[in-house]
Each structure stands twice: as C-alpha cells, then as structure tokens.
mmCIF file of C-alpha atoms in Angstrom:
data_model
loop_
_atom_site.group_PDB
_atom_site.id
_atom_site.type_symbol
_atom_site.label_atom_id
_atom_site.label_comp_id
_atom_site.label_asym_id
_atom_site.label_seq_id
_atom_site.Cartn_x
_atom_site.Cartn_y
_atom_site.Cartn_z
ATOM 1 C CA TYR A 418 75.272 -17.552 0.215
ATOM 2 C CA ASN A 419 73.348 -20.458 -1.259
ATOM 3 C CA VAL A 420 71.899 -22.415 1.646
ATOM 4 C CA LYS A 421 68.821 -24.489 0.945
ATOM 5 C CA PHE A 422 65.400 -23.292 2.129
ATOM 6 C CA SER A 423 62.502 -25.640 2.870
ATOM 7 C CA ILE A 424 59.254 -23.740 2.320
ATOM 8 C CA ILE A 425 56.351 -25.542 4.026
ATOM 9 C CA VAL A 426 52.807 -24.611 2.953
ATOM 10 C CA PRO A 427 49.941 -26.410 4.751
ATOM 11 C CA MET A 428 46.517 -26.109 3.148
ATOM 12 C CA TYR A 429 42.911 -27.175 3.457
ATOM 13 C CA ASN A 430 40.125 -26.183 1.014
ATOM 14 C CA ILE A 431 41.824 -23.003 -0.120
ATOM 15 C CA GLU A 432 41.402 -23.226 -3.893
ATOM 16 C CA ASP A 433 40.638 -19.509 -4.312
ATOM 17 C CA TYR A 434 43.949 -18.413 -2.775
ATOM 18 C CA ILE A 435 46.541 -21.160 -3.132
ATOM 19 C CA GLU A 436 47.685 -20.233 -6.653
ATOM 20 C CA LYS A 437 48.620 -16.700 -5.597
ATOM 21 C CA CYS A 438 50.536 -18.120 -2.646
ATOM 22 C CA ILE A 439 52.497 -20.627 -4.741
ATOM 23 C CA LEU A 440 53.327 -18.090 -7.444
ATOM 24 C CA SER A 441 54.766 -15.733 -4.833
ATOM 25 C CA ILE A 442 57.179 -18.529 -3.868
ATOM 26 C CA ILE A 443 58.254 -19.940 -7.223
ATOM 27 C CA ASN A 444 58.875 -16.443 -8.615
ATOM 28 C CA GLN A 445 61.458 -15.616 -5.943
ATOM 29 C CA THR A 446 64.913 -14.569 -7.130
ATOM 30 C CA TYR A 447 66.355 -16.923 -4.498
ATOM 31 C CA GLU A 448 66.099 -20.285 -6.198
ATOM 32 C CA ASN A 449 67.688 -22.856 -3.876
ATOM 33 C CA LEU A 450 64.345 -24.001 -2.515
ATOM 34 C CA GLU A 451 62.334 -27.086 -1.873
ATOM 35 C CA ILE A 452 58.658 -26.182 -1.769
ATOM 36 C CA ILE A 453 56.572 -28.611 0.264
ATOM 37 C CA LEU A 454 52.833 -28.276 -0.338
ATOM 38 C CA VAL A 455 50.823 -30.258 2.216
ATOM 39 C CA ASP A 456 47.233 -30.947 1.162
ATOM 40 C CA ASP A 457 45.500 -31.749 4.448
ATOM 41 C CA GLY A 458 42.600 -33.749 3.013
ATOM 42 C CA SER A 459 41.047 -30.962 0.941
ATOM 43 C CA SER A 460 37.677 -31.699 -0.646
ATOM 44 C CA ASP A 461 37.990 -28.891 -3.209
ATOM 45 C CA SER A 462 40.523 -28.510 -6.049
ATOM 46 C CA SER A 463 43.430 -27.385 -3.808
ATOM 47 C CA GLY A 464 45.268 -30.691 -4.143
ATOM 48 C CA MET A 465 44.876 -30.781 -7.915
ATOM 49 C CA ILE A 466 46.202 -27.229 -8.215
ATOM 50 C CA CYS A 467 49.295 -28.299 -6.267
ATOM 51 C CA ASP A 468 49.817 -31.316 -8.523
ATOM 52 C CA GLU A 469 49.680 -29.083 -11.595
ATOM 53 C CA PHE A 470 52.343 -26.787 -10.166
ATOM 54 C CA LYS A 471 54.503 -29.812 -9.335
ATOM 55 C CA LYS A 472 54.546 -30.755 -13.025
ATOM 56 C CA LYS A 473 55.960 -27.331 -13.873
ATOM 57 C CA ASP A 474 58.561 -26.909 -11.108
ATOM 58 C CA SER A 475 60.873 -29.719 -9.986
ATOM 59 C CA ARG A 476 61.452 -28.002 -6.641
ATOM 60 C CA ILE A 477 57.858 -28.688 -5.588
ATOM 61 C CA LYS A 478 56.909 -31.704 -3.485
ATOM 62 C CA VAL A 479 53.256 -32.449 -2.747
ATOM 63 C CA ILE A 480 51.909 -34.400 0.219
ATOM 64 C CA HIS A 481 48.295 -35.583 0.168
ATOM 65 C CA LYS A 482 47.107 -36.726 3.586
ATOM 66 C CA GLU A 483 43.955 -37.257 5.598
ATOM 67 C CA ASN A 484 42.683 -34.167 7.345
ATOM 68 C CA GLY A 485 44.448 -33.748 10.663
ATOM 69 C CA GLY A 486 44.616 -29.993 11.182
ATOM 70 C CA LEU A 487 47.257 -27.335 10.721
ATOM 71 C CA SER A 488 49.762 -28.799 13.174
ATOM 72 C CA SER A 489 49.511 -32.231 11.595
ATOM 73 C CA ALA A 490 50.096 -30.741 8.134
ATOM 74 C CA ARG A 491 53.150 -28.785 9.256
ATOM 75 C CA ASN A 492 54.570 -31.859 10.983
ATOM 76 C CA ALA A 493 54.101 -33.840 7.762
ATOM 77 C CA GLY A 494 56.199 -31.196 5.997
ATOM 78 C CA PHE A 495 58.886 -31.587 8.670
ATOM 79 C CA GLU A 496 59.159 -35.299 7.936
ATOM 80 C CA ILE A 497 60.420 -34.811 4.398
ATOM 81 C CA CYS A 498 62.149 -31.421 4.503
ATOM 82 C CA SER A 499 65.904 -31.337 3.903
ATOM 83 C CA GLY A 500 66.743 -27.614 3.915
ATOM 84 C CA ASP A 501 69.271 -25.770 6.041
ATOM 85 C CA TYR A 502 66.513 -23.307 6.908
ATOM 86 C CA ILE A 503 62.730 -23.618 7.247
ATOM 87 C CA PHE A 504 60.139 -21.017 6.250
ATOM 88 C CA PHE A 505 56.367 -21.409 6.769
ATOM 89 C CA ILE A 506 53.722 -19.772 4.602
ATOM 90 C CA ASP A 507 49.993 -20.172 5.214
ATOM 91 C CA SER A 508 48.143 -21.010 2.037
ATOM 92 C CA ASP A 509 45.941 -17.899 1.900
ATOM 93 C CA ASP A 510 48.919 -15.593 2.448
ATOM 94 C CA TYR A 511 51.667 -14.575 0.020
ATOM 95 C CA LEU A 512 55.085 -12.940 -0.086
ATOM 96 C CA THR A 513 55.248 -9.221 -0.790
ATOM 97 C CA ASP A 514 57.746 -9.323 -3.667
ATOM 98 C CA GLU A 515 60.256 -11.500 -5.509
ATOM 99 C CA ASN A 516 63.249 -10.551 -3.321
ATOM 100 C CA VAL A 517 61.869 -11.669 0.048
ATOM 101 C CA LEU A 518 63.781 -14.935 0.379
ATOM 102 C CA SER A 519 66.984 -13.374 -0.975
ATOM 103 C CA ASP A 520 66.741 -10.736 1.717
ATOM 104 C CA PHE A 521 66.169 -13.363 4.412
ATOM 105 C CA ALA A 522 69.166 -15.339 3.143
ATOM 106 C CA GLU A 523 71.389 -12.256 3.039
ATOM 107 C CA THR A 524 70.354 -11.207 6.549
ATOM 108 C CA ALA A 525 70.961 -14.680 7.979
ATOM 109 C CA GLU A 526 74.370 -14.928 6.284
ATOM 110 C CA ARG A 527 75.543 -11.416 7.164
ATOM 111 C CA ASN A 528 74.630 -11.772 10.834
ATOM 112 C CA GLN A 529 75.256 -15.512 11.146
ATOM 113 C CA SER A 530 71.714 -15.797 12.484
ATOM 114 C CA ASP A 531 69.716 -18.942 13.050
ATOM 115 C CA PHE A 532 66.425 -17.013 13.431
ATOM 116 C CA VAL A 533 65.315 -14.071 11.267
ATOM 117 C CA TYR A 534 61.961 -12.298 11.440
ATOM 118 C CA SER A 535 60.520 -9.324 9.575
ATOM 119 C CA LEU A 536 57.714 -6.807 9.350
ATOM 120 C CA MET A 537 54.402 -7.763 7.740
ATOM 121 C CA ASN A 538 51.318 -6.404 6.033
ATOM 122 C CA LYS A 539 47.699 -7.171 6.760
ATOM 123 C CA ALA A 540 45.873 -7.898 3.517
ATOM 124 C CA ASP A 541 42.303 -8.437 2.408
ATOM 125 C CA ASP A 542 40.746 -8.830 -1.018
ATOM 126 C CA LYS A 543 41.140 -5.117 -1.746
ATOM 127 C CA LYS A 544 44.404 -3.837 -0.265
ATOM 128 C CA CYS A 545 47.479 -4.429 1.889
ATOM 129 C CA THR A 546 48.161 -2.321 4.970
ATOM 130 C CA LYS A 547 51.504 -2.106 6.723
ATOM 131 C CA MET A 548 51.259 -3.133 10.346
ATOM 132 C CA ASN A 549 51.948 -0.277 12.731
ATOM 133 C CA VAL A 550 55.139 -0.689 14.716
ATOM 134 C CA ASN A 551 55.879 0.931 18.044
ATOM 135 C CA LYS A 552 59.135 2.872 17.560
ATOM 136 C CA ARG A 553 60.298 2.087 21.090
ATOM 137 C CA PHE A 554 59.999 -1.634 20.464
ATOM 138 C CA LEU A 555 62.106 -1.305 17.325
ATOM 139 C CA GLU A 556 64.761 0.758 19.076
ATOM 140 C CA GLU A 557 64.944 -1.606 22.048
ATOM 141 C CA ASP A 558 64.744 -4.688 19.820
ATOM 142 C CA LEU A 559 61.571 -5.896 21.509
ATOM 143 C CA PHE A 560 59.482 -5.911 18.332
ATOM 144 C CA PHE A 561 59.243 -9.689 18.280
ATOM 145 C CA LEU A 562 57.732 -9.680 21.762
ATOM 146 C CA SER A 563 55.397 -6.751 21.227
ATOM 147 C CA ASN A 564 52.676 -8.237 19.022
ATOM 148 C CA PRO A 565 50.882 -11.612 19.181
ATOM 149 C CA TYR A 566 50.977 -11.981 15.379
ATOM 150 C CA LEU A 567 54.713 -12.395 15.680
ATOM 151 C CA PHE A 568 54.245 -15.641 17.573
ATOM 152 C CA SER A 569 52.792 -17.198 14.448
ATOM 153 C CA ALA A 570 55.003 -19.668 12.618
ATOM 154 C CA TRP A 571 54.913 -17.807 9.312
ATOM 155 C CA ASN A 572 57.068 -14.863 8.235
ATOM 156 C CA LYS A 573 60.189 -16.156 9.938
ATOM 157 C CA LEU A 574 63.303 -17.984 8.793
ATOM 158 C CA TYR A 575 64.544 -20.715 11.120
ATOM 159 C CA ALA A 576 67.684 -22.815 11.051
ATOM 160 C CA SER A 577 66.304 -26.343 10.761
ATOM 161 C CA THR A 578 68.368 -27.386 13.801
ATOM 162 C CA LEU A 579 66.105 -25.240 16.005
ATOM 163 C CA PHE A 580 63.292 -27.723 15.431
ATOM 164 C CA HIS A 581 65.307 -30.730 16.559
ATOM 165 C CA ASN A 582 62.977 -32.891 18.690
ATOM 166 C CA ILE A 583 60.208 -30.293 18.369
ATOM 167 C CA GLN A 584 56.847 -30.741 16.642
ATOM 168 C CA PHE A 585 53.670 -28.695 16.559
ATOM 169 C CA VAL A 586 51.080 -29.807 19.100
ATOM 170 C CA THR A 587 48.063 -31.360 17.375
ATOM 171 C CA GLY A 588 44.506 -30.798 18.503
ATOM 172 C CA ARG A 589 45.131 -27.379 20.058
ATOM 173 C CA VAL A 590 44.014 -23.941 18.890
ATOM 174 C CA ASN A 591 46.773 -21.428 18.103
ATOM 175 C CA GLU A 592 49.451 -24.053 18.466
ATOM 176 C CA ASP A 593 52.080 -21.573 17.239
ATOM 177 C CA VAL A 594 52.141 -19.940 20.672
ATOM 178 C CA ASP A 595 53.361 -23.228 22.150
ATOM 179 C CA ILE A 596 56.209 -23.699 19.712
ATOM 180 C CA ILE A 597 57.582 -20.393 18.438
ATOM 181 C CA PRO A 598 58.644 -18.914 21.810
ATOM 182 C CA LEU A 599 60.425 -22.193 22.528
ATOM 183 C CA VAL A 600 62.246 -22.068 19.186
ATOM 184 C CA PHE A 601 63.000 -18.379 19.783
ATOM 185 C CA SER A 602 64.581 -19.189 23.154
ATOM 186 C CA LYS A 603 66.819 -21.834 21.532
ATOM 187 C CA ALA A 604 68.177 -19.458 18.885
ATOM 188 C CA LYS A 605 71.760 -18.308 19.339
ATOM 189 C CA LYS A 606 71.563 -15.250 17.064
ATOM 190 C CA ILE A 607 68.326 -13.446 16.133
ATOM 191 C CA SER A 608 68.024 -10.809 13.417
ATOM 192 C CA ARG A 609 65.243 -8.588 12.122
ATOM 193 C CA LEU A 610 64.564 -7.738 8.502
ATOM 194 C CA ASN A 611 63.274 -4.158 8.619
ATOM 195 C CA ARG A 612 60.676 -4.262 5.895
ATOM 196 C CA PRO A 613 57.363 -6.012 5.216
ATOM 197 C CA THR A 614 57.940 -9.351 3.518
ATOM 198 C CA TYR A 615 54.657 -11.136 4.143
ATOM 199 C CA ASN A 616 51.041 -10.351 3.302
ATOM 200 C CA TYR A 617 48.835 -11.872 5.986
ATOM 201 C CA TYR A 618 45.296 -12.387 4.722
ATOM 202 C CA CYS A 619 42.656 -11.174 7.185
ATOM 203 C CA ASN A 620 39.090 -12.336 6.925
ATOM 204 C CA ALA A 621 37.341 -9.867 9.199
ATOM 205 C CA ASN A 622 34.338 -12.134 9.729
ATOM 206 C CA SER A 623 36.037 -15.467 10.277
ATOM 207 C CA ILE A 624 36.394 -15.242 14.048
ATOM 208 C CA THR A 625 32.741 -14.353 14.571
ATOM 209 C CA ARG A 626 31.390 -16.830 12.046
ATOM 210 C CA SER A 627 33.067 -19.810 13.659
ATOM 211 C CA ASP A 628 31.188 -21.721 16.320
ATOM 212 C CA PHE A 629 32.046 -21.537 20.005
ATOM 213 C CA SER A 630 34.756 -24.007 20.992
ATOM 214 C CA GLU A 631 36.221 -24.862 24.368
ATOM 215 C CA LYS A 632 39.526 -25.318 22.562
ATOM 216 C CA ARG A 633 39.922 -21.527 22.628
ATOM 217 C CA PHE A 634 40.763 -21.864 26.300
ATOM 218 C CA ASP A 635 43.799 -23.967 25.400
ATOM 219 C CA MET A 636 45.374 -20.591 24.685
ATOM 220 C CA PHE A 637 46.022 -20.033 28.381
ATOM 221 C CA LYS A 638 48.058 -23.241 28.485
ATOM 222 C CA SER A 639 50.065 -21.935 25.552
ATOM 223 C CA VAL A 640 50.708 -18.601 27.245
ATOM 224 C CA LYS A 641 51.863 -20.347 30.412
ATOM 225 C CA ASN A 642 54.185 -22.606 28.414
ATOM 226 C CA ALA A 643 55.579 -19.621 26.505
ATOM 227 C CA TYR A 644 56.247 -17.747 29.720
ATOM 228 C CA GLU A 645 57.999 -20.730 31.290
ATOM 229 C CA ASN A 646 60.145 -21.214 28.185
ATOM 230 C CA PHE A 647 61.393 -17.619 28.289
ATOM 231 C CA LYS A 648 64.187 -17.291 30.789
ATOM 232 C CA GLY A 649 65.725 -14.081 29.378
ATOM 233 C CA THR A 650 65.724 -10.660 30.952
ATOM 234 C CA GLN A 651 62.873 -9.543 33.163
ATOM 235 C CA LYS A 652 61.874 -6.971 30.545
ATOM 236 C CA GLN A 653 61.541 -9.668 27.884
ATOM 237 C CA CYS A 654 59.392 -11.807 30.159
ATOM 238 C CA GLU A 655 57.148 -8.891 31.056
ATOM 239 C CA VAL A 656 56.565 -7.843 27.449
ATOM 240 C CA LEU A 657 55.991 -11.433 26.345
ATOM 241 C CA TYR A 658 53.527 -12.208 29.087
ATOM 242 C CA GLU A 659 51.584 -8.945 28.994
ATOM 243 C CA ASN A 660 51.020 -9.035 25.244
ATOM 244 C CA LEU A 661 50.207 -12.705 24.973
ATOM 245 C CA PHE A 662 47.960 -12.668 28.016
ATOM 246 C CA GLY A 663 46.092 -9.645 26.678
ATOM 247 C CA PHE A 664 45.646 -11.381 23.337
ATOM 248 C CA GLN A 665 44.226 -14.473 25.024
ATOM 249 C CA LEU A 666 41.804 -12.404 27.096
ATOM 250 C CA PHE A 667 40.502 -10.932 23.840
ATOM 251 C CA SER A 668 40.026 -14.449 22.463
ATOM 252 C CA VAL A 669 38.033 -15.439 25.538
ATOM 253 C CA TYR A 670 35.919 -12.297 25.160
ATOM 254 C CA ILE A 671 35.041 -13.381 21.622
ATOM 255 C CA GLU A 672 34.032 -16.818 22.905
ATOM 256 C CA ILE A 673 31.800 -15.257 25.561
ATOM 257 C CA LEU A 674 30.061 -13.263 22.837
ATOM 258 C CA LYS A 675 29.462 -16.496 20.945
ATOM 259 C CA ILE A 676 27.954 -18.156 24.033
ATOM 260 C CA LYS A 677 25.693 -15.150 24.606
ATOM 261 C CA ARG A 678 24.588 -15.169 20.972
ATOM 262 C CA PHE A 679 23.798 -18.897 21.231
ATOM 263 C CA LEU A 680 21.800 -18.504 24.477
ATOM 264 C CA THR A 681 19.730 -15.603 23.143
ATOM 265 C CA SER A 682 19.016 -17.054 19.702
#
C-alpha cells in the first residue's frame, strides 16, 4: 500500500505547541504525505515556524490566510489537498508514535475501508492518559457512537471522496458535529484501529476562561442534524442521540455558570 495522505493542520496563535505537532507528522514511517499547514491569521510566530519547516521538508505546504476560524482554515486545506485519504490534526495535538499513519494505511488497505478511526489519549503538559473505553461498545462496534470526542474531525482517516460537496460550516461552535456524522453515514466500509494513535491536548481551564457566547447553543442544531443524517439501525440512532444530546446539555450548563458568574460579579 502506498496511497497518498493529505494531512491538514489548522492553526491560530499556537507557537508553543505547533513544533511538537509537526515533528510528530514528519517523523512518521509512512512517507507518502502532503502536509498542509494552514496559518489562520496568527499574530505570533506560528506562521514563521511553519515556513521554516517547509524549507526542510518538500512535502509541506503552507497557507497564510486572514483569520476566519477553524472551519475556514480546514476548508482552505481542502482546496489544495490532492491525497487519496485525508487526516486532520489540531495544532496543539500530536501523534502518539512514528507508526501511526502506517497503521492507518495498513488497516484501510486490509479492510478496504474508506473510514478508519482509533483510540486516543488525553494529554496535558505533564502526562498522557488513555481514554477509558466501555468494553460493551467495543464488542458491539458502537465505540464511535459512544463518546462525543469521537465526533471531532481529528484522529480519523477518511477517503477524500467522502468529502465530495461537503465543507465545514463556518461561524458555528463545534462544527465537527455537523460534518463527521454525515461523512460517517456516507462511508461504505468503516474500520477501527484498536490502539491510541492521537494525543489530544486538554487545557482544563479553557472552557471556563472563555466568555459566554450564544454560539454554544448552535450545538443543538448540530445534534439535530447529526440525528437526521443517521438512518442506520435504531440502536445506532439511540446511542448517537443520547451521547451527543448529553454532551450538549453539559455545554449549556457551562454557559449558564458563565452567565451566573457575570451577573454576580
């Protein structure tokens, strides 16, 4: 197997983390890559760091654009990507080891899959922790539907054809929930890679430090769209809806806390 991967990395003011992310990609044993680094109008040195890496690795392409948000940056990567498969990495995250993309390629080839997902770790500045997995979900192959993190764009390998006539919705919070279930429903063959391949960076204070935003309530639109796009078995729909809806209720709870803090300050 030697299909081409397009690795899309959107970024904005992430100079303290972007080098670790890029190194985890260029050091992969799987080498048939184009690495698209999208600088979404950073005001720090993120863009310059990308340009320096581009000088050292011919597989790297760098886009510098005005700030338009995560969806806009990912869509900009779409416009120039040419791979058979697409893989997203957020710029403060990084791959667990040098064999990640080889394992994704082998799994896709062996199973003739157009969608492959894997386990993940939660990471902070001190350690990485493997995400707990419900054994029943693994046995019944409902792992993808059992956790809201798995509706994020990252940590999945997609055949590029799955994104035909699909773009990320700009101006909406958690836009992944709009798109990934739709892409999932279009896939003909889905496979799981049974090991952590992705270190997801968690900033424990970020959600409480951010200001209240009505955009958080866009999440309910996303959940409704996801539910409508899933026309599989009743069990799949139930698991999808229950987990996503619960996740969105938690998000609203956080926003209520922010309103209360504002009113009492």
